[in-house]
mmCIF file of N, CA and C in Angstrom:
data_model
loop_
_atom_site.group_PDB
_atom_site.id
_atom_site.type_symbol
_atom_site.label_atom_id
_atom_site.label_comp_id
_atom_site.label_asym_id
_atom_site.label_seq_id
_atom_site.Cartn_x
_atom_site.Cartn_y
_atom_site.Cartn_z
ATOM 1 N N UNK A 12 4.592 -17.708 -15.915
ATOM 2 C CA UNK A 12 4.761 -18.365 -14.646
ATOM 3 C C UNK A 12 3.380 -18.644 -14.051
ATOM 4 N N UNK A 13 2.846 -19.607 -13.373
ATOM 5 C CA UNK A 13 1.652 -20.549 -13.140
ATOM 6 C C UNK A 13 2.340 -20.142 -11.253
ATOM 7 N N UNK A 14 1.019 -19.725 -11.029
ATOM 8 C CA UNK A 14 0.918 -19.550 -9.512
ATOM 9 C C UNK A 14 0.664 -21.315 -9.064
ATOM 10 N N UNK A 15 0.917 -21.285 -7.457
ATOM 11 C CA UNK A 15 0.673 -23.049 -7.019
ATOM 12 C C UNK A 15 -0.947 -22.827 -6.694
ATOM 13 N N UNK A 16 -1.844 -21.633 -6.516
ATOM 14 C CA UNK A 16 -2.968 -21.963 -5.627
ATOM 15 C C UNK A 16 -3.294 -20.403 -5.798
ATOM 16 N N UNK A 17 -4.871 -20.097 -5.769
ATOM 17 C CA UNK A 17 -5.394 -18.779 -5.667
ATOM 18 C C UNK A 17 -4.699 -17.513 -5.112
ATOM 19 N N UNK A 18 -4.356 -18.029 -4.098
ATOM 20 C CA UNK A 18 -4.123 -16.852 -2.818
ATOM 21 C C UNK A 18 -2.397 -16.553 -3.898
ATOM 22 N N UNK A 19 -1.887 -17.209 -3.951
ATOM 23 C CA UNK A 19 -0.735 -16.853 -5.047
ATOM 24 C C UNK A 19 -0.950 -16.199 -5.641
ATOM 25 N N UNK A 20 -1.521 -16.340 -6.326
ATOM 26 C CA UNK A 20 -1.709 -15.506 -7.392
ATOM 27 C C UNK A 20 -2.285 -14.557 -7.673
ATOM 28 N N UNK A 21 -2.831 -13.791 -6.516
ATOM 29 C CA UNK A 21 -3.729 -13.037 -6.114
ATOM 30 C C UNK A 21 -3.020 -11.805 -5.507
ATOM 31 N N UNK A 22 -1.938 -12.715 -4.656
ATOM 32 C CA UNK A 22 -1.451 -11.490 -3.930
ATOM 33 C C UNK A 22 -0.245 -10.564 -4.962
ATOM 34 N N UNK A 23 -0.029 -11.027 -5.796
ATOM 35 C CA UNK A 23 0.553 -10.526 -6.914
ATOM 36 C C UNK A 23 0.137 -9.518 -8.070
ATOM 37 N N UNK A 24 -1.186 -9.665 -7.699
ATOM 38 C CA UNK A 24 -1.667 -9.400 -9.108
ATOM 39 C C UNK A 24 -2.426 -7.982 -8.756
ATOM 40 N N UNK A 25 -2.765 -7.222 -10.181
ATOM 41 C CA UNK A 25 -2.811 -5.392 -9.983
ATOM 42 C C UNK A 25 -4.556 -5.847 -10.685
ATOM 43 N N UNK A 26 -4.953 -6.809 -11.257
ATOM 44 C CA UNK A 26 -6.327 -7.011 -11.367
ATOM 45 C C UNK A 26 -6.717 -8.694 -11.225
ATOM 46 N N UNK A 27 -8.061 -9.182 -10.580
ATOM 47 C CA UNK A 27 -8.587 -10.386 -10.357
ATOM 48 C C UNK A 27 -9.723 -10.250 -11.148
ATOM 49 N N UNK A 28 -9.777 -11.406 -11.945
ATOM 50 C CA UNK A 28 -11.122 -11.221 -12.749
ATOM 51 C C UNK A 28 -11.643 -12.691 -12.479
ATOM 52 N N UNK A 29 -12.929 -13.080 -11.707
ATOM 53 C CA UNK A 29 -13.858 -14.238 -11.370
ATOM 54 C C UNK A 29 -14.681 -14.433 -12.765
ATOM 55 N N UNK A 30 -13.958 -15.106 -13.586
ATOM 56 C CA UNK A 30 -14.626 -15.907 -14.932
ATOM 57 C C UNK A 30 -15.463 -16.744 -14.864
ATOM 58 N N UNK A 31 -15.504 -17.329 -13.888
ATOM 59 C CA UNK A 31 -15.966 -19.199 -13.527
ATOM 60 C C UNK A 31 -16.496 -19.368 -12.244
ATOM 61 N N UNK A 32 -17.224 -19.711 -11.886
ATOM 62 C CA UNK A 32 -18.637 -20.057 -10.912
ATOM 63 C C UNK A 32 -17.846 -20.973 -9.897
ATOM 64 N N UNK A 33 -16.324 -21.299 -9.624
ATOM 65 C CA UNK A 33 -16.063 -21.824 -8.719
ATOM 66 C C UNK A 33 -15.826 -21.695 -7.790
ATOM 67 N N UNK A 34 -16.327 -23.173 -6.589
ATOM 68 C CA UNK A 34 -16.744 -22.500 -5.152
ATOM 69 C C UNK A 34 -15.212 -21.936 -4.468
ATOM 70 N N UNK A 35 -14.137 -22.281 -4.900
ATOM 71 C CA UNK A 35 -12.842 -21.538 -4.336
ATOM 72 C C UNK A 35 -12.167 -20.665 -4.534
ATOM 73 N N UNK A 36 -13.530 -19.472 -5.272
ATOM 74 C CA UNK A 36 -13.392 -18.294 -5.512
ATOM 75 C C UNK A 36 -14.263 -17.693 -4.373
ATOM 76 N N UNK A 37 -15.124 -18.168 -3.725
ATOM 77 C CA UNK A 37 -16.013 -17.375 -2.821
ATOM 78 C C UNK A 37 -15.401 -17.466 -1.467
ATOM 79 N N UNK A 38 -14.155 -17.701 -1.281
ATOM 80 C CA UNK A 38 -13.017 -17.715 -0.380
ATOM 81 C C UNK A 38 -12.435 -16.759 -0.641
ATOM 82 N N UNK A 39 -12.582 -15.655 -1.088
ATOM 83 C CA UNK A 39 -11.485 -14.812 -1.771
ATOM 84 C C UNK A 39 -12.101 -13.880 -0.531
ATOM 85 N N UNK A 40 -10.732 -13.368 0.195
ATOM 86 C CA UNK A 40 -11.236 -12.042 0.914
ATOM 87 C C UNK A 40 -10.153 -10.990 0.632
ATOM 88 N N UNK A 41 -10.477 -9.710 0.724
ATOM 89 C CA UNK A 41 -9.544 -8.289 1.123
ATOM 90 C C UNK A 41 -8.544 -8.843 1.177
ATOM 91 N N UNK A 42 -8.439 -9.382 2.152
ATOM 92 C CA UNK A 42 -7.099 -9.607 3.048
ATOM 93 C C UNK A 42 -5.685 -10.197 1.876
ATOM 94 N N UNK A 43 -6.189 -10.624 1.347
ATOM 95 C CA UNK A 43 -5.597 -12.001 0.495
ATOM 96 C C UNK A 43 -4.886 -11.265 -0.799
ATOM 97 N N UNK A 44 -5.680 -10.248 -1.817
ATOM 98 C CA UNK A 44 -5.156 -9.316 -2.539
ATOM 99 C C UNK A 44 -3.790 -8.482 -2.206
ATOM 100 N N UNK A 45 -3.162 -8.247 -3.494
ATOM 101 C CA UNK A 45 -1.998 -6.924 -2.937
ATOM 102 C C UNK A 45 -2.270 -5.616 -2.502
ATOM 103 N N UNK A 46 -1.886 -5.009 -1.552
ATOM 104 C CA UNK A 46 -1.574 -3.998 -0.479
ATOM 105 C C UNK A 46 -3.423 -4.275 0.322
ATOM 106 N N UNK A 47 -3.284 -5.513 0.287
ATOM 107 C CA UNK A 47 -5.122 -5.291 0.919
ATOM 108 C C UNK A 47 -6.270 -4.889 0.030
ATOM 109 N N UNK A 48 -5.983 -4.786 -0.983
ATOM 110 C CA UNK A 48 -6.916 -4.894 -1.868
ATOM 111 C C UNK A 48 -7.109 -3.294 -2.254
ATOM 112 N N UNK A 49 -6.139 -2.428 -2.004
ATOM 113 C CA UNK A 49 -6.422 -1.316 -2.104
ATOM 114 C C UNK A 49 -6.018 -0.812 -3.581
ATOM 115 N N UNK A 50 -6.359 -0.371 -5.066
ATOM 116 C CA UNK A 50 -5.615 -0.048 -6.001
ATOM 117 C C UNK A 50 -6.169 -1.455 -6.758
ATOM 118 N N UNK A 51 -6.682 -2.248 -6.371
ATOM 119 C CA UNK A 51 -6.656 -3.742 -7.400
ATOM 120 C C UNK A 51 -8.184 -4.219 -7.916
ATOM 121 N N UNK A 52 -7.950 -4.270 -9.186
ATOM 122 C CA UNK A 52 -9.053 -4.254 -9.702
ATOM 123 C C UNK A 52 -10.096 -5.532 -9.591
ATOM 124 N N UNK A 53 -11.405 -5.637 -9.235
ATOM 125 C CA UNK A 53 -12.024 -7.098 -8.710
ATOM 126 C C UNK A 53 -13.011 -6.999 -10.013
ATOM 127 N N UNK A 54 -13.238 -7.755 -10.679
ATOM 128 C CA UNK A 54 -13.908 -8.060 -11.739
ATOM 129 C C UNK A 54 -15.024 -9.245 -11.115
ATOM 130 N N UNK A 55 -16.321 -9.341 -10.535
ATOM 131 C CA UNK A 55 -16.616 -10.735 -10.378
ATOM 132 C C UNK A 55 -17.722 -10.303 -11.361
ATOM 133 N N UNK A 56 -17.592 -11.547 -12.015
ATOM 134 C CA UNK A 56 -18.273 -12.110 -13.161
ATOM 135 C C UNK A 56 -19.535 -12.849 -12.444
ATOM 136 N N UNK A 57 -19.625 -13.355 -11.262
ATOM 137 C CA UNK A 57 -20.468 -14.131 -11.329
ATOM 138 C C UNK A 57 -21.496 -13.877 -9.619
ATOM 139 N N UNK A 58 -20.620 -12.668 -9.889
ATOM 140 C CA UNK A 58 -21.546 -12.544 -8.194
ATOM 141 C C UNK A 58 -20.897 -13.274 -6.706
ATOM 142 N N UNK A 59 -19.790 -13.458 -6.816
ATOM 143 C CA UNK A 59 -19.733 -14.539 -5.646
ATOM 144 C C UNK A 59 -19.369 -13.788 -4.428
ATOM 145 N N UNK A 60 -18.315 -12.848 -4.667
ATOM 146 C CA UNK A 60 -17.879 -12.200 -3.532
ATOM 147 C C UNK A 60 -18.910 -10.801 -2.982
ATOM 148 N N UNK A 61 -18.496 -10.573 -1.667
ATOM 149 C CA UNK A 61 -19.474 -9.452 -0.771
ATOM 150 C C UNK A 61 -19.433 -8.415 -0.767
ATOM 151 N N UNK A 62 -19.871 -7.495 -2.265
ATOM 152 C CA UNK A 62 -19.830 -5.701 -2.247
ATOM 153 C C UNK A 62 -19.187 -5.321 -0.942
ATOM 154 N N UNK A 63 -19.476 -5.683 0.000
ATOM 155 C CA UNK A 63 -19.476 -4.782 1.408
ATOM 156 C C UNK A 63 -18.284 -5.544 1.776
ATOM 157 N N UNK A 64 -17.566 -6.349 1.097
ATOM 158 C CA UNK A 64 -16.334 -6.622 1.690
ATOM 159 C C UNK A 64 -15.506 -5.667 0.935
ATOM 160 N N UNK A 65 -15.229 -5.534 -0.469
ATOM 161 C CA UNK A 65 -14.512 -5.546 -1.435
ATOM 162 C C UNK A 65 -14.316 -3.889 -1.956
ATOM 163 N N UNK A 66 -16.184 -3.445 -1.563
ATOM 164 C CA UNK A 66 -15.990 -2.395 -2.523
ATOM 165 C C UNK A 66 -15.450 -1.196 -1.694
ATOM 166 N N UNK A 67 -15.090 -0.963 -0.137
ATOM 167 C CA UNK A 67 -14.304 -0.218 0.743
ATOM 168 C C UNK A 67 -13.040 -0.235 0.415
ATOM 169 N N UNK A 68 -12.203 -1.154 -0.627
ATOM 170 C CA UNK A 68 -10.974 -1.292 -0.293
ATOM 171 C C UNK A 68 -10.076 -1.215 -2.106
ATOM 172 N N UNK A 69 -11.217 -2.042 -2.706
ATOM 173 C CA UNK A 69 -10.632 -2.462 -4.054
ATOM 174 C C UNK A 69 -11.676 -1.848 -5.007
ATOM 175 N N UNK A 70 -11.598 -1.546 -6.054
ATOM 176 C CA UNK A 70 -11.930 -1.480 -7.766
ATOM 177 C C UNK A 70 -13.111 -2.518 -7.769
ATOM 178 N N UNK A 71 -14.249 -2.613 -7.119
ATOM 179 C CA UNK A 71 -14.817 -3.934 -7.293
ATOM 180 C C UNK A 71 -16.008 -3.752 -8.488
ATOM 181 N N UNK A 72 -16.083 -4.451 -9.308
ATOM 182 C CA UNK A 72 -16.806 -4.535 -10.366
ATOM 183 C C UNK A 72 -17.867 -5.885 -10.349
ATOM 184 N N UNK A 73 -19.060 -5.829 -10.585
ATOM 185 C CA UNK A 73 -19.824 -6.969 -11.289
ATOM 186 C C UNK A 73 -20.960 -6.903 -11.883
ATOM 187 N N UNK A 74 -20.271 -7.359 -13.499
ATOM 188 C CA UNK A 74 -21.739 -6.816 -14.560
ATOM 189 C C UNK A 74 -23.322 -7.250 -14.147
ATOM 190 N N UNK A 75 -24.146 -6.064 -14.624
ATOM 191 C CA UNK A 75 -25.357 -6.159 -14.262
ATOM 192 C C UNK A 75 -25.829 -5.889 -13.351
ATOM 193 N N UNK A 76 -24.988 -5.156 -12.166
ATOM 194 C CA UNK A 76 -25.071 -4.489 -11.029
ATOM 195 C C UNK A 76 -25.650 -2.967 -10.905
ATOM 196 N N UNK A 77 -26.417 -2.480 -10.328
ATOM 197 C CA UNK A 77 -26.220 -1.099 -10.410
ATOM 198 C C UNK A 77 -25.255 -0.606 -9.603
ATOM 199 N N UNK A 78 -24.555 0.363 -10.058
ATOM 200 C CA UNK A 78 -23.532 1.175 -9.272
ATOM 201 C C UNK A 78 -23.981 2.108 -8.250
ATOM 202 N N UNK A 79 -22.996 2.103 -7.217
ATOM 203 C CA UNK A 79 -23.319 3.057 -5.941
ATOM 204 C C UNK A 79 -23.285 4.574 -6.353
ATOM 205 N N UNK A 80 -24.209 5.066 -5.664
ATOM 206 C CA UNK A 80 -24.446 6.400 -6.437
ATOM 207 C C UNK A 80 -23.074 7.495 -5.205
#
């Protein structure tokens, strides 16, 4: 099944993984994920979204980062 639009498919989903450098991924907030982003895994691949949004709430990951100690 094919979501109509990001936020669809987002709020559904138990992991988000940012593959692709597009700008209507850097729209992606907390809010928008299931239960608030709490439990859901954020994969950004490319840097787009705001540690300090993401990593209070969700699983936030992005290679080449150092991790919070």
């Amino acid at each position: 099944e094919w979501a109509s639009s990001m936020a669809d498919c987002v709020q559904e989903a138990d992991a988000v993984i940012l593959a692709v450098p597009w700008d209507a991924f850097k729209t992606l907030t907390p809010d928008q994920l299931k239960n608030g982003g709490r439990g859901v895994m954020v994969l950004d691949c490319w840097r787009q979204l705001s540690p300090a949004q993401f990593e209070p709430v969700a699983n936030y990951l992005n290679p080449g980062r150092t991790p919070k100690s």
